[in-house]
PDB file of C-alpha atoms in Angstrom:
ATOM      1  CA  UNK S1089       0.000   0.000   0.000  1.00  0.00           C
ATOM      2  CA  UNK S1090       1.468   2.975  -1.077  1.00  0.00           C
ATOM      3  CA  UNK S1091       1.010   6.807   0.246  1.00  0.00           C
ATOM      4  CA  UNK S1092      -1.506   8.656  -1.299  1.00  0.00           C
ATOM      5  CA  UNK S1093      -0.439  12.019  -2.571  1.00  0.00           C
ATOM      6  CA  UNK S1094      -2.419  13.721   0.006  1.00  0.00           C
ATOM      7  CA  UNK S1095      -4.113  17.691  -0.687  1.00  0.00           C
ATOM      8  CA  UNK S1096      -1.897  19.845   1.537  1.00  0.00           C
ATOM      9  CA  UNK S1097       0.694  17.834   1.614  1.00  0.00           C
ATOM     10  CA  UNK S1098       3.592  20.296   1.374  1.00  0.00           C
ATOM     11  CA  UNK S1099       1.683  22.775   3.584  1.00  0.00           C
ATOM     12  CA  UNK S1100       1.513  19.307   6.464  1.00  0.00           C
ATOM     13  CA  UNK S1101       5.393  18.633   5.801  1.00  0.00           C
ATOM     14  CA  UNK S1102       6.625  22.264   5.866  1.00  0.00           C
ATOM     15  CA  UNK S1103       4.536  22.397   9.370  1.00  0.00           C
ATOM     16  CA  UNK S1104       6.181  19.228  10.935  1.00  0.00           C
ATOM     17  CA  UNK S1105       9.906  20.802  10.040  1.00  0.00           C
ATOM     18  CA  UNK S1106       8.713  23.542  12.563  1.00  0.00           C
ATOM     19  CA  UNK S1107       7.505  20.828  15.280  1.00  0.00           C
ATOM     20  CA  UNK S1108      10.175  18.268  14.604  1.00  0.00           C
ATOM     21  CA  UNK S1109      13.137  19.466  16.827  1.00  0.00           C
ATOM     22  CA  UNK S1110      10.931  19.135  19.993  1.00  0.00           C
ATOM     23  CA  UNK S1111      13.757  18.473  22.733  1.00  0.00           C
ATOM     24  CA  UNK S1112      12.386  20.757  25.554  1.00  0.00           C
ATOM     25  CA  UNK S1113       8.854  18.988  25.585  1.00  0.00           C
ATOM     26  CA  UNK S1114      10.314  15.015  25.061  1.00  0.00           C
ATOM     27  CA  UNK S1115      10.190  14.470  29.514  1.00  0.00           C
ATOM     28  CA  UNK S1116       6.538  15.691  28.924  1.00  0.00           C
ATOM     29  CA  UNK S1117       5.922  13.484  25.810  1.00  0.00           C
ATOM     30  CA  UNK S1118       7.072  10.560  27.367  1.00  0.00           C
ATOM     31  CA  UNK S1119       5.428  11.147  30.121  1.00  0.00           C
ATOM     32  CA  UNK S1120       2.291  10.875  28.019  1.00  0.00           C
ATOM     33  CA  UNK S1121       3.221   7.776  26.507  1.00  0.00           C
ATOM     34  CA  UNK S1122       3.985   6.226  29.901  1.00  0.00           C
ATOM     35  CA  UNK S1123       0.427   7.525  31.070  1.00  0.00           C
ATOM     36  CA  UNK S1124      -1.124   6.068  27.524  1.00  0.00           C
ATOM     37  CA  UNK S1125       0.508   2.749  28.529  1.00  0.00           C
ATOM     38  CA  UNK S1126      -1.071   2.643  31.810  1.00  0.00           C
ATOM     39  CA  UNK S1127      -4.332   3.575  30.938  1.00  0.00           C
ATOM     40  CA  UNK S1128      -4.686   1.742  27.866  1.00  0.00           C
ATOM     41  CA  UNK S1129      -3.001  -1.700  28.852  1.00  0.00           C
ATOM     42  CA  UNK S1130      -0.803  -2.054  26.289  1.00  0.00           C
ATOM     43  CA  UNK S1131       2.513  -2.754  25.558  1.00  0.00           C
ATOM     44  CA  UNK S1132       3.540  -0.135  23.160  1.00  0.00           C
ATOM     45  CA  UNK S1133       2.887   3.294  22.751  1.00  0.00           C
ATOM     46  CA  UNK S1134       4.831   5.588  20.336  1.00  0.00           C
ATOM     47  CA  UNK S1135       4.653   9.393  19.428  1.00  0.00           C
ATOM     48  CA  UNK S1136       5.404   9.688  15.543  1.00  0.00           C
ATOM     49  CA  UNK S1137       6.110  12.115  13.530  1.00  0.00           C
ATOM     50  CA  UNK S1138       5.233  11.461   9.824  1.00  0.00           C
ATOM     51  CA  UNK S1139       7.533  12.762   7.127  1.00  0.00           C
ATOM     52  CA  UNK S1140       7.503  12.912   3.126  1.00  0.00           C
ATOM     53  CA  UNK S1141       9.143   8.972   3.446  1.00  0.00           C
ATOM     54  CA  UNK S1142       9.612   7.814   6.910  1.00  0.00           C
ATOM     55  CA  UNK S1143       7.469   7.647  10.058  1.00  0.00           C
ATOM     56  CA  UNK S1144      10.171   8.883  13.030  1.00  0.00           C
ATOM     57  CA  UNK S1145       9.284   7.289  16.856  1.00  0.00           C
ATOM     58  CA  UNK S1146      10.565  10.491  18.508  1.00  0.00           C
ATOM     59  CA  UNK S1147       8.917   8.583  21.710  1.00  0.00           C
ATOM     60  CA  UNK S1148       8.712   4.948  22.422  1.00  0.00           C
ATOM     61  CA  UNK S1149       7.597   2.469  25.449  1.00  0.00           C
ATOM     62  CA  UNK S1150       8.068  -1.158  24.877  1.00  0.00           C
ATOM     63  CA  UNK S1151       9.782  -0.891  21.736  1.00  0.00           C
ATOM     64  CA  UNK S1152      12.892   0.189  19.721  1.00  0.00           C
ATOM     65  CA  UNK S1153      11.760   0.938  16.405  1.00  0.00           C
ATOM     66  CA  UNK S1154      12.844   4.806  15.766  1.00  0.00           C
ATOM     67  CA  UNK S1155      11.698   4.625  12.385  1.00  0.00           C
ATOM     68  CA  UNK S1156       9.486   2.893   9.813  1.00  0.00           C
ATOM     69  CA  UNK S1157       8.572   3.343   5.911  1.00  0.00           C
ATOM     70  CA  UNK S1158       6.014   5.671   5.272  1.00  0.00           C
ATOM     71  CA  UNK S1159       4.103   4.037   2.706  1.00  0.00           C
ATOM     72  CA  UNK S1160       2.214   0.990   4.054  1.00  0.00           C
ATOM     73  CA  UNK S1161       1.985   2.302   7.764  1.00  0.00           C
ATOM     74  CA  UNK S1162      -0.334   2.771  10.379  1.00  0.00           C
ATOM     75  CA  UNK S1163       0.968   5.909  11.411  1.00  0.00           C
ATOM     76  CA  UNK S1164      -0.035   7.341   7.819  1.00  0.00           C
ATOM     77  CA  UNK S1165      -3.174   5.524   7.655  1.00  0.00           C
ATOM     78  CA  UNK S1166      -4.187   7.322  11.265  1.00  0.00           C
ATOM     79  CA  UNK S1167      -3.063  11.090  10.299  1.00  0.00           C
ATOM     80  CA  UNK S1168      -5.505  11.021   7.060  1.00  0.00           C
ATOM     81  CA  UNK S1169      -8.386  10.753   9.699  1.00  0.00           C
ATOM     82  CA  UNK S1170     -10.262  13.298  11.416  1.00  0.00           C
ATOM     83  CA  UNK S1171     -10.472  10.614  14.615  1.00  0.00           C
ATOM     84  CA  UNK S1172      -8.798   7.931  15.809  1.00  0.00           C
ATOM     85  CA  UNK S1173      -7.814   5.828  13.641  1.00  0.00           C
ATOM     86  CA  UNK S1174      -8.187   1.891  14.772  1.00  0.00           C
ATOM     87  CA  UNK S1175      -7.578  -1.553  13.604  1.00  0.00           C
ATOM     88  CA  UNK S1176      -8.893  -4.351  16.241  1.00  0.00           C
ATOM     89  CA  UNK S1177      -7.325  -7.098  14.180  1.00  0.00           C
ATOM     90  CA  UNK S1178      -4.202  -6.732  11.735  1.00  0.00           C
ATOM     91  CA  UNK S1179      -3.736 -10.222  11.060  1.00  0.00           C
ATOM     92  CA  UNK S1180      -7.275  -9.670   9.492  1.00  0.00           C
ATOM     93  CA  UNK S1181      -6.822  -6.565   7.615  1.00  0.00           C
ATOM     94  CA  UNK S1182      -5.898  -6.662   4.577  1.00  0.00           C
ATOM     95  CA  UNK S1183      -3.915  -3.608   4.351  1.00  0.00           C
ATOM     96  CA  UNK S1184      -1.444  -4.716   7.424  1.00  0.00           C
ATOM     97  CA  UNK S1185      -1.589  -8.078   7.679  1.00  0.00           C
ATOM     98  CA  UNK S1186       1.614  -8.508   5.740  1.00  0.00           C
ATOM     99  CA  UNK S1187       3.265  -5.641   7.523  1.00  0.00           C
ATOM    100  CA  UNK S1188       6.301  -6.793   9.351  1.00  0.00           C
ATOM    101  CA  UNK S1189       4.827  -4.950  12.422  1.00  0.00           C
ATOM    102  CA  UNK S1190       2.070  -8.113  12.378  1.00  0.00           C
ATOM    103  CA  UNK S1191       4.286 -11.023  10.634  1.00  0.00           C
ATOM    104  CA  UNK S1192       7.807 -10.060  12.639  1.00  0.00           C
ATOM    105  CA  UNK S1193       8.163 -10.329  16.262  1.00  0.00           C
ATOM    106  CA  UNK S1194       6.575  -7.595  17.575  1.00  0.00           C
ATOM    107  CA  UNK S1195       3.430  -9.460  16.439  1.00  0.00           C
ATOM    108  CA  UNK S1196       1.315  -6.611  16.302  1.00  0.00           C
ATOM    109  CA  UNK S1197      -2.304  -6.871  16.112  1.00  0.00           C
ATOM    110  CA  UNK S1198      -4.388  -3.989  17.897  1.00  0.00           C
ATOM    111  CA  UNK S1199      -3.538  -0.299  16.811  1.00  0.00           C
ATOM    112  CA  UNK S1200      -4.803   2.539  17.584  1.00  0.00           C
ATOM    113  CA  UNK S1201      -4.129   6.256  17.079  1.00  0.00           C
ATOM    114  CA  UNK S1202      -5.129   9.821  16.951  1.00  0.00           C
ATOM    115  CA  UNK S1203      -3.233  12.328  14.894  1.00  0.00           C
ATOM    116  CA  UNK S1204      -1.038  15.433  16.495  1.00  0.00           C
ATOM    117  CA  UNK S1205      -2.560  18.145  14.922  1.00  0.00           C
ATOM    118  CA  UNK S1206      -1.372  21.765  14.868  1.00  0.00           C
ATOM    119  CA  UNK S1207      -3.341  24.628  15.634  1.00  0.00           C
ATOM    120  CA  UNK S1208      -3.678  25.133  11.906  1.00  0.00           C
ATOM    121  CA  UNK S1209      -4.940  21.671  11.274  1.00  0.00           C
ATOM    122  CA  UNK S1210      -2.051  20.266   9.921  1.00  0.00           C
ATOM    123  CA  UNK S1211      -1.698  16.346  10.963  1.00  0.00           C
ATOM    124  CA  UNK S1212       2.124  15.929  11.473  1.00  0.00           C
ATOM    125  CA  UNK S1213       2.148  13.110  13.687  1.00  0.00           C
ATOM    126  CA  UNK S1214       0.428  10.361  15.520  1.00  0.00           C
ATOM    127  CA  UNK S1215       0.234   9.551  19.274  1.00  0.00           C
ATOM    128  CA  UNK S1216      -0.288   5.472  18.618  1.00  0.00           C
ATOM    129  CA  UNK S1217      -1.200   2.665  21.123  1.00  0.00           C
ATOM    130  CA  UNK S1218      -0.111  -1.073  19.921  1.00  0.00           C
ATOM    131  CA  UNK S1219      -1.097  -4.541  21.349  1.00  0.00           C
ATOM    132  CA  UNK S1220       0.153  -7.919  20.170  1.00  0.00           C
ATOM    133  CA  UNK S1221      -3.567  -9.727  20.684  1.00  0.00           C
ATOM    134  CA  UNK S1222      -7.082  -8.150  19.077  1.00  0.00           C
ATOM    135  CA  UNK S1223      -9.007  -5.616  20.411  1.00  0.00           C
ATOM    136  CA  UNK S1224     -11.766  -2.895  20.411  1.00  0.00           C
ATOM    137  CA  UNK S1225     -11.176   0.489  21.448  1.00  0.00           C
ATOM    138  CA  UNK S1226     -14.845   1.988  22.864  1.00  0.00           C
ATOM    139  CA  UNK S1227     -15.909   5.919  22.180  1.00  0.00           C
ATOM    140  CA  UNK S1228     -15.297   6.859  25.910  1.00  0.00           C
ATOM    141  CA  UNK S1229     -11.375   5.601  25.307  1.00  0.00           C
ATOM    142  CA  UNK S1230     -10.806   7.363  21.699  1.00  0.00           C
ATOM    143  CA  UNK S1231     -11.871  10.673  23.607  1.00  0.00           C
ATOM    144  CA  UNK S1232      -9.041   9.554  26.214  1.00  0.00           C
ATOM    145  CA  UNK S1233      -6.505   8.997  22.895  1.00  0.00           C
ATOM    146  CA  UNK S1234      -7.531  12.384  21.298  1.00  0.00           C
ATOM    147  CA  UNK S1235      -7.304  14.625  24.730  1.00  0.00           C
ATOM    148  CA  UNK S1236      -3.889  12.929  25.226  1.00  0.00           C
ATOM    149  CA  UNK S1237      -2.564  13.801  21.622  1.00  0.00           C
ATOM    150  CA  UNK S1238      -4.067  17.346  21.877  1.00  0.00           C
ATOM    151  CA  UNK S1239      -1.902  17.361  25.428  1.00  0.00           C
ATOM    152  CA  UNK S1240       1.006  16.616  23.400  1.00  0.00           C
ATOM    153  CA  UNK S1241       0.706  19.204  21.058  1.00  0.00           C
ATOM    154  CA  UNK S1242       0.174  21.956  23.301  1.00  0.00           C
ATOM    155  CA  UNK S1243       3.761  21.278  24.797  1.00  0.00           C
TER     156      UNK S1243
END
């Protein structure tokens, strides 16, 4: 599955070069994550930031991936949406289930996540939650998901 050559697209990269070097807020961002972990239950929990080619894991619990192809990803999959983004099963979908995210041994199969938005709109990243067995995220927990990414774009 390849990128889409999304409307905007220059006007969402040219926004993430101005969020990208964000070394003052990463205690506070991983902070977040750690909190996303807890509340959530799950094993990984990354805060990406999606460029032209790569997805970069500024922040990561329970994993050491810093960086993954664009094209193909969850992480651009979730910033096209308005929401949070979710796949219960990824060994059933037939977008990921060949990813090596699901087939390696990571094992991924629940994602979730809700796009870092700037005050203009602009999705430039993803605040993502990843389990390695299926399952539902409820309405009540994707307003948790989007309150926490909001909270890491204001710092």
């Amino acid at each position: 599955m390849n990128a889409p050559n999304q409307h905007g697209e220059s006007s969402r990269t040219e926004a993430l070069s101005r969020y990208d070097d964000f070394v003052s807020s990463a205690g506070v961002l991983k902070e977040l994550a750690l909190a996303a972990a807890s509340v959530f239950s799950v094993p990984i929990v990354l805060v990406s930031f999606v460029a032209s080619d790569r997805v970069r894991h500024r922040i990561r619990v329970g994993t050491l991936w810093s960086e993954s192809p664009r094209d193909g990803s969850f992480s651009w999959c979730a910033i096209l949406e308005t929401g949070v983004f979710v796949v219960s099963d990824a060994s059933m979908d037939t977008r990921f289930k060949d990813s090596p995210l699901v087939t390696g041994d990571e094992r991924v199969q629940f994602y979730a996540g809700a796009p870092l938005r700037t005050s203009a709109g602009d999705a430039i990243g993803v605040l993502e939650l990843m389990d390695r067995c299926p399952r539902e995220l409820d309405a009540a927990q994707a307003k948790v998901l989007l309150a926490l990414a909001d909270a890491a774009m204001a710092h």
